[in-house]
Amino acid sequence: MDDAAKSNFEYQKIIAAVGLILMIIKFVAYYLTGSVAILTDALESIVNVVAGFVGLYALYLSAQPPDRSHPFGHGKIENVSATIEGTMITVAGAIIIFESIMSFLNPGEIKQLDIGLAIVAFAAVVNFIVGRRAISKGKKTRSPALVASGKHLCSDTYSSVGIILGLFVVYIAMAMGYDAAWLDSSIAIIFGVIIGYTGLKVIKQSIDDSMDRTDEDLMKGITEVLNAFRHDDWIDIYGVRAIKYGPNLFIDMHIVFPMDQPIVHTFEEEMQLKEAFEWKYGLSSQISMTPVPCNQMFCRYCDRNCFNRVDEFEIHLKWTPETIMTKDMHLPPRVISIDGSINKDD
């Protein structure tokens, strides 16, 4: 287990432990108040706990080294974990809506709302701090499971804030002698819908990751590395593809080299390129480079002195995320002249 994977695993332990403690606290708040809105928050915490331990197992398995059965490693389990978590969030939203409707039709007594509000507020602050940290770490280490856990905690925070604001209105109304029990259930329904929508978004993201959808931020970072560490013998780069397997990153590309470059120099270029990506993305990144010999059409893009030159050097190719992802090399346009008789016919 490398340092990044170990750090993710340890932080997921914190997420699981915090989720368990906050779940107990929220159910205590529901017991004290009888508020169905607080019950929705407590029910979502059950999902937090289960998802936290699912994510913990996923990160443990994801960090295992490649073996004969899984030559690319076990990182894809994080996408499975994110899908499970998204499904659980969606189901929790549906359960919350159902319970809220039942409570709306048969409202119960709400009591000690001031204590309940304080407990939910405390849980919201803790969730937000832990969730934002999880998202930050997950993005930095390319961990879908940790990012999903962080987004789940943050969505729990946002719903808690909404519930707090709504219940504060209920508290004021009750203090003034009004019957506001119906508002408690209405608030819960609204946030049940929000929670369900969040779950669907997590599912969509995990499906995109499973299908290796292009990560625009990642391609931008790869382009920055290629431009920053550019060597004179890199005439053109194209066909760049990147696949994420949990903490592991696999990058494949074609590089056009001078046709007379020895293979030993090509190998050295690949090793230096590997070091550049390890500097950017850590030791879990792997490079597969296909060397392509240049032809005389590339002379205007190459300033190397050689016996095969037919055109003067003009400019080095500029690489962008869009250009490096093209499947073909970037050959210069060919100017074709036609004689006067054809021009006249046109």
PDB file of C-alpha atoms in Angstrom, residues 13-134:
ATOM      1  CA  LYS A  13     -11.623   5.091   8.988  1.00  0.00           C
ATOM      2  CA  ILE A  14     -12.259   8.544  10.427  1.00  0.00           C
ATOM      3  CA  ILE A  15     -15.285   8.980   8.149  1.00  0.00           C
ATOM      4  CA  ALA A  16     -16.755   5.645   9.253  1.00  0.00           C
ATOM      5  CA  ALA A  17     -16.184   6.381  12.962  1.00  0.00           C
ATOM      6  CA  VAL A  18     -17.579   9.917  12.733  1.00  0.00           C
ATOM      7  CA  GLY A  19     -20.613   8.654  10.840  1.00  0.00           C
ATOM      8  CA  LEU A  20     -21.376   6.080  13.531  1.00  0.00           C
ATOM      9  CA  ILE A  21     -21.103   8.628  16.362  1.00  0.00           C
ATOM     10  CA  LEU A  22     -23.219  11.248  14.577  1.00  0.00           C
ATOM     11  CA  MET A  23     -25.896   8.670  13.728  1.00  0.00           C
ATOM     12  CA  ILE A  24     -26.317   7.889  17.436  1.00  0.00           C
ATOM     13  CA  ILE A  25     -26.414  11.591  18.283  1.00  0.00           C
ATOM     14  CA  LYS A  26     -29.111  12.310  15.677  1.00  0.00           C
ATOM     15  CA  PHE A  27     -31.343   9.463  16.838  1.00  0.00           C
ATOM     16  CA  VAL A  28     -31.033  10.847  20.366  1.00  0.00           C
ATOM     17  CA  ALA A  29     -32.164  14.215  18.978  1.00  0.00           C
ATOM     18  CA  TYR A  30     -35.161  12.555  17.290  1.00  0.00           C
ATOM     19  CA  TYR A  31     -36.057  10.735  20.510  1.00  0.00           C
ATOM     20  CA  LEU A  32     -35.990  14.019  22.431  1.00  0.00           C
ATOM     21  CA  THR A  33     -37.973  16.067  19.890  1.00  0.00           C
ATOM     22  CA  GLY A  34     -40.191  13.682  17.942  1.00  0.00           C
ATOM     23  CA  SER A  35     -39.439  15.766  14.813  1.00  0.00           C
ATOM     24  CA  VAL A  36     -39.824  13.858  11.563  1.00  0.00           C
ATOM     25  CA  ALA A  37     -37.416  16.298   9.912  1.00  0.00           C
ATOM     26  CA  ILE A  38     -34.720  15.300  12.403  1.00  0.00           C
ATOM     27  CA  LEU A  39     -35.688  11.672  11.770  1.00  0.00           C
ATOM     28  CA  THR A  40     -34.875  12.174   8.072  1.00  0.00           C
ATOM     29  CA  ASP A  41     -31.424  13.392   9.088  1.00  0.00           C
ATOM     30  CA  ALA A  42     -30.968  10.369  11.350  1.00  0.00           C
ATOM     31  CA  LEU A  43     -32.117   7.944   8.646  1.00  0.00           C
ATOM     32  CA  GLU A  44     -29.594   9.387   6.197  1.00  0.00           C
ATOM     33  CA  SER A  45     -26.925   8.872   8.853  1.00  0.00           C
ATOM     34  CA  ILE A  46     -27.592   5.127   8.670  1.00  0.00           C
ATOM     35  CA  VAL A  47     -26.650   5.357   5.005  1.00  0.00           C
ATOM     36  CA  ASN A  48     -23.553   7.346   5.990  1.00  0.00           C
ATOM     37  CA  VAL A  49     -22.417   4.592   8.336  1.00  0.00           C
ATOM     38  CA  VAL A  50     -23.012   1.718   5.924  1.00  0.00           C
ATOM     39  CA  ALA A  51     -21.464   3.648   3.036  1.00  0.00           C
ATOM     40  CA  GLY A  52     -18.510   4.585   5.232  1.00  0.00           C
ATOM     41  CA  PHE A  53     -17.661   0.948   5.898  1.00  0.00           C
ATOM     42  CA  VAL A  54     -18.285  -0.033   2.257  1.00  0.00           C
ATOM     43  CA  GLY A  55     -15.887   2.720   1.231  1.00  0.00           C
ATOM     44  CA  LEU A  56     -13.378   1.538   3.826  1.00  0.00           C
ATOM     45  CA  TYR A  57     -13.337  -1.962   2.339  1.00  0.00           C
ATOM     46  CA  ALA A  58     -13.160  -0.540  -1.195  1.00  0.00           C
ATOM     47  CA  LEU A  59     -10.120   1.593  -0.347  1.00  0.00           C
ATOM     48  CA  TYR A  60      -8.430  -1.374   1.327  1.00  0.00           C
ATOM     49  CA  LEU A  61      -8.988  -3.570  -1.729  1.00  0.00           C
ATOM     50  CA  SER A  62      -8.103  -0.770  -4.149  1.00  0.00           C
ATOM     51  CA  ALA A  63      -4.684  -0.371  -2.503  1.00  0.00           C
ATOM     52  CA  GLN A  64      -3.738  -4.014  -3.082  1.00  0.00           C
ATOM     53  CA  PRO A  65      -1.001  -4.501  -5.702  1.00  0.00           C
ATOM     54  CA  PRO A  66      -1.753  -5.974  -9.151  1.00  0.00           C
ATOM     55  CA  ASP A  67      -1.814  -9.754  -9.350  1.00  0.00           C
ATOM     56  CA  ARG A  68      -2.277 -12.400 -12.012  1.00  0.00           C
ATOM     57  CA  SER A  69      -6.067 -12.095 -11.918  1.00  0.00           C
ATOM     58  CA  HIS A  70      -6.045  -8.285 -11.851  1.00  0.00           C
ATOM     59  CA  PRO A  71      -2.970  -7.084 -13.810  1.00  0.00           C
ATOM     60  CA  PHE A  72      -4.177  -3.455 -13.712  1.00  0.00           C
ATOM     61  CA  GLY A  73      -4.777  -3.551  -9.978  1.00  0.00           C
ATOM     62  CA  HIS A  74      -8.001  -3.420  -7.975  1.00  0.00           C
ATOM     63  CA  GLY A  75      -8.772   0.291  -8.275  1.00  0.00           C
ATOM     64  CA  LYS A  76     -12.074  -0.134 -10.128  1.00  0.00           C
ATOM     65  CA  ILE A  77     -13.643  -1.405  -6.907  1.00  0.00           C
ATOM     66  CA  GLU A  78     -13.840   2.253  -5.875  1.00  0.00           C
ATOM     67  CA  ASN A  79     -16.304   2.895  -8.724  1.00  0.00           C
ATOM     68  CA  VAL A  80     -18.398  -0.040  -7.502  1.00  0.00           C
ATOM     69  CA  SER A  81     -18.293   1.419  -3.992  1.00  0.00           C
ATOM     70  CA  ALA A  82     -19.382   4.833  -5.264  1.00  0.00           C
ATOM     71  CA  THR A  83     -22.278   3.239  -7.162  1.00  0.00           C
ATOM     72  CA  ILE A  84     -23.416   1.387  -4.038  1.00  0.00           C
ATOM     73  CA  GLU A  85     -23.181   4.569  -1.996  1.00  0.00           C
ATOM     74  CA  GLY A  86     -25.130   6.580  -4.582  1.00  0.00           C
ATOM     75  CA  THR A  87     -27.844   3.909  -4.658  1.00  0.00           C
ATOM     76  CA  MET A  88     -28.083   3.961  -0.863  1.00  0.00           C
ATOM     77  CA  ILE A  89     -28.364   7.756  -0.832  1.00  0.00           C
ATOM     78  CA  THR A  90     -31.193   7.583  -3.387  1.00  0.00           C
ATOM     79  CA  VAL A  91     -33.022   4.892  -1.421  1.00  0.00           C
ATOM     80  CA  ALA A  92     -32.615   6.937   1.763  1.00  0.00           C
ATOM     81  CA  GLY A  93     -34.198   9.917   0.007  1.00  0.00           C
ATOM     82  CA  ALA A  94     -37.159   7.766  -1.042  1.00  0.00           C
ATOM     83  CA  ILE A  95     -37.612   6.420   2.512  1.00  0.00           C
ATOM     84  CA  ILE A  96     -37.451   9.936   3.925  1.00  0.00           C
ATOM     85  CA  ILE A  97     -40.162  11.130   1.516  1.00  0.00           C
ATOM     86  CA  PHE A  98     -42.386   8.175   2.449  1.00  0.00           C
ATOM     87  CA  GLU A  99     -41.955   8.697   6.200  1.00  0.00           C
ATOM     88  CA  SER A 100     -42.565  12.419   5.807  1.00  0.00           C
ATOM     89  CA  ILE A 101     -45.826  11.875   3.937  1.00  0.00           C
ATOM     90  CA  MET A 102     -47.004   9.451   6.630  1.00  0.00           C
ATOM     91  CA  SER A 103     -46.109  11.985   9.307  1.00  0.00           C
ATOM     92  CA  PHE A 104     -47.833  14.750   7.365  1.00  0.00           C
ATOM     93  CA  LEU A 105     -51.055  12.704   7.323  1.00  0.00           C
ATOM     94  CA  ASN A 106     -50.671  11.727  10.987  1.00  0.00           C
ATOM     95  CA  PRO A 107     -48.659  14.505  12.686  1.00  0.00           C
ATOM     96  CA  GLY A 108     -47.162  13.807  16.094  1.00  0.00           C
ATOM     97  CA  GLU A 109     -46.142  16.024  18.984  1.00  0.00           C
ATOM     98  CA  ILE A 110     -42.908  18.007  18.703  1.00  0.00           C
ATOM     99  CA  LYS A 111     -41.065  18.854  21.911  1.00  0.00           C
ATOM    100  CA  GLN A 112     -37.657  20.091  23.161  1.00  0.00           C
ATOM    101  CA  LEU A 113     -36.912  21.470  19.704  1.00  0.00           C
ATOM    102  CA  ASP A 114     -34.217  23.822  21.003  1.00  0.00           C
ATOM    103  CA  ILE A 115     -32.066  20.882  22.171  1.00  0.00           C
ATOM    104  CA  GLY A 116     -32.688  19.016  18.918  1.00  0.00           C
ATOM    105  CA  LEU A 117     -31.628  22.016  16.839  1.00  0.00           C
ATOM    106  CA  ALA A 118     -28.378  22.347  18.785  1.00  0.00           C
ATOM    107  CA  ILE A 119     -27.556  18.651  18.295  1.00  0.00           C
ATOM    108  CA  VAL A 120     -28.286  18.717  14.553  1.00  0.00           C
ATOM    109  CA  ALA A 121     -26.230  21.924  14.152  1.00  0.00           C
ATOM    110  CA  PHE A 122     -23.243  20.303  15.855  1.00  0.00           C
ATOM    111  CA  ALA A 123     -23.515  17.236  13.604  1.00  0.00           C
ATOM    112  CA  ALA A 124     -23.746  19.445  10.500  1.00  0.00           C
ATOM    113  CA  VAL A 125     -20.530  21.298  11.330  1.00  0.00           C
ATOM    114  CA  VAL A 126     -18.618  18.059  11.932  1.00  0.00           C
ATOM    115  CA  ASN A 127     -19.961  16.521   8.704  1.00  0.00           C
ATOM    116  CA  PHE A 128     -18.964  19.568   6.659  1.00  0.00           C
ATOM    117  CA  ILE A 129     -15.396  19.669   7.967  1.00  0.00           C
ATOM    118  CA  VAL A 130     -14.830  15.936   7.463  1.00  0.00           C
ATOM    119  CA  GLY A 131     -16.601  15.932   4.064  1.00  0.00           C
ATOM    120  CA  ARG A 132     -14.658  18.827   2.534  1.00  0.00           C
ATOM    121  CA  ARG A 133     -11.397  17.291   3.654  1.00  0.00           C
ATOM    122  CA  ALA A 134     -12.418  13.964   2.087  1.00  0.00           C
TER     123      ALA A 134
END
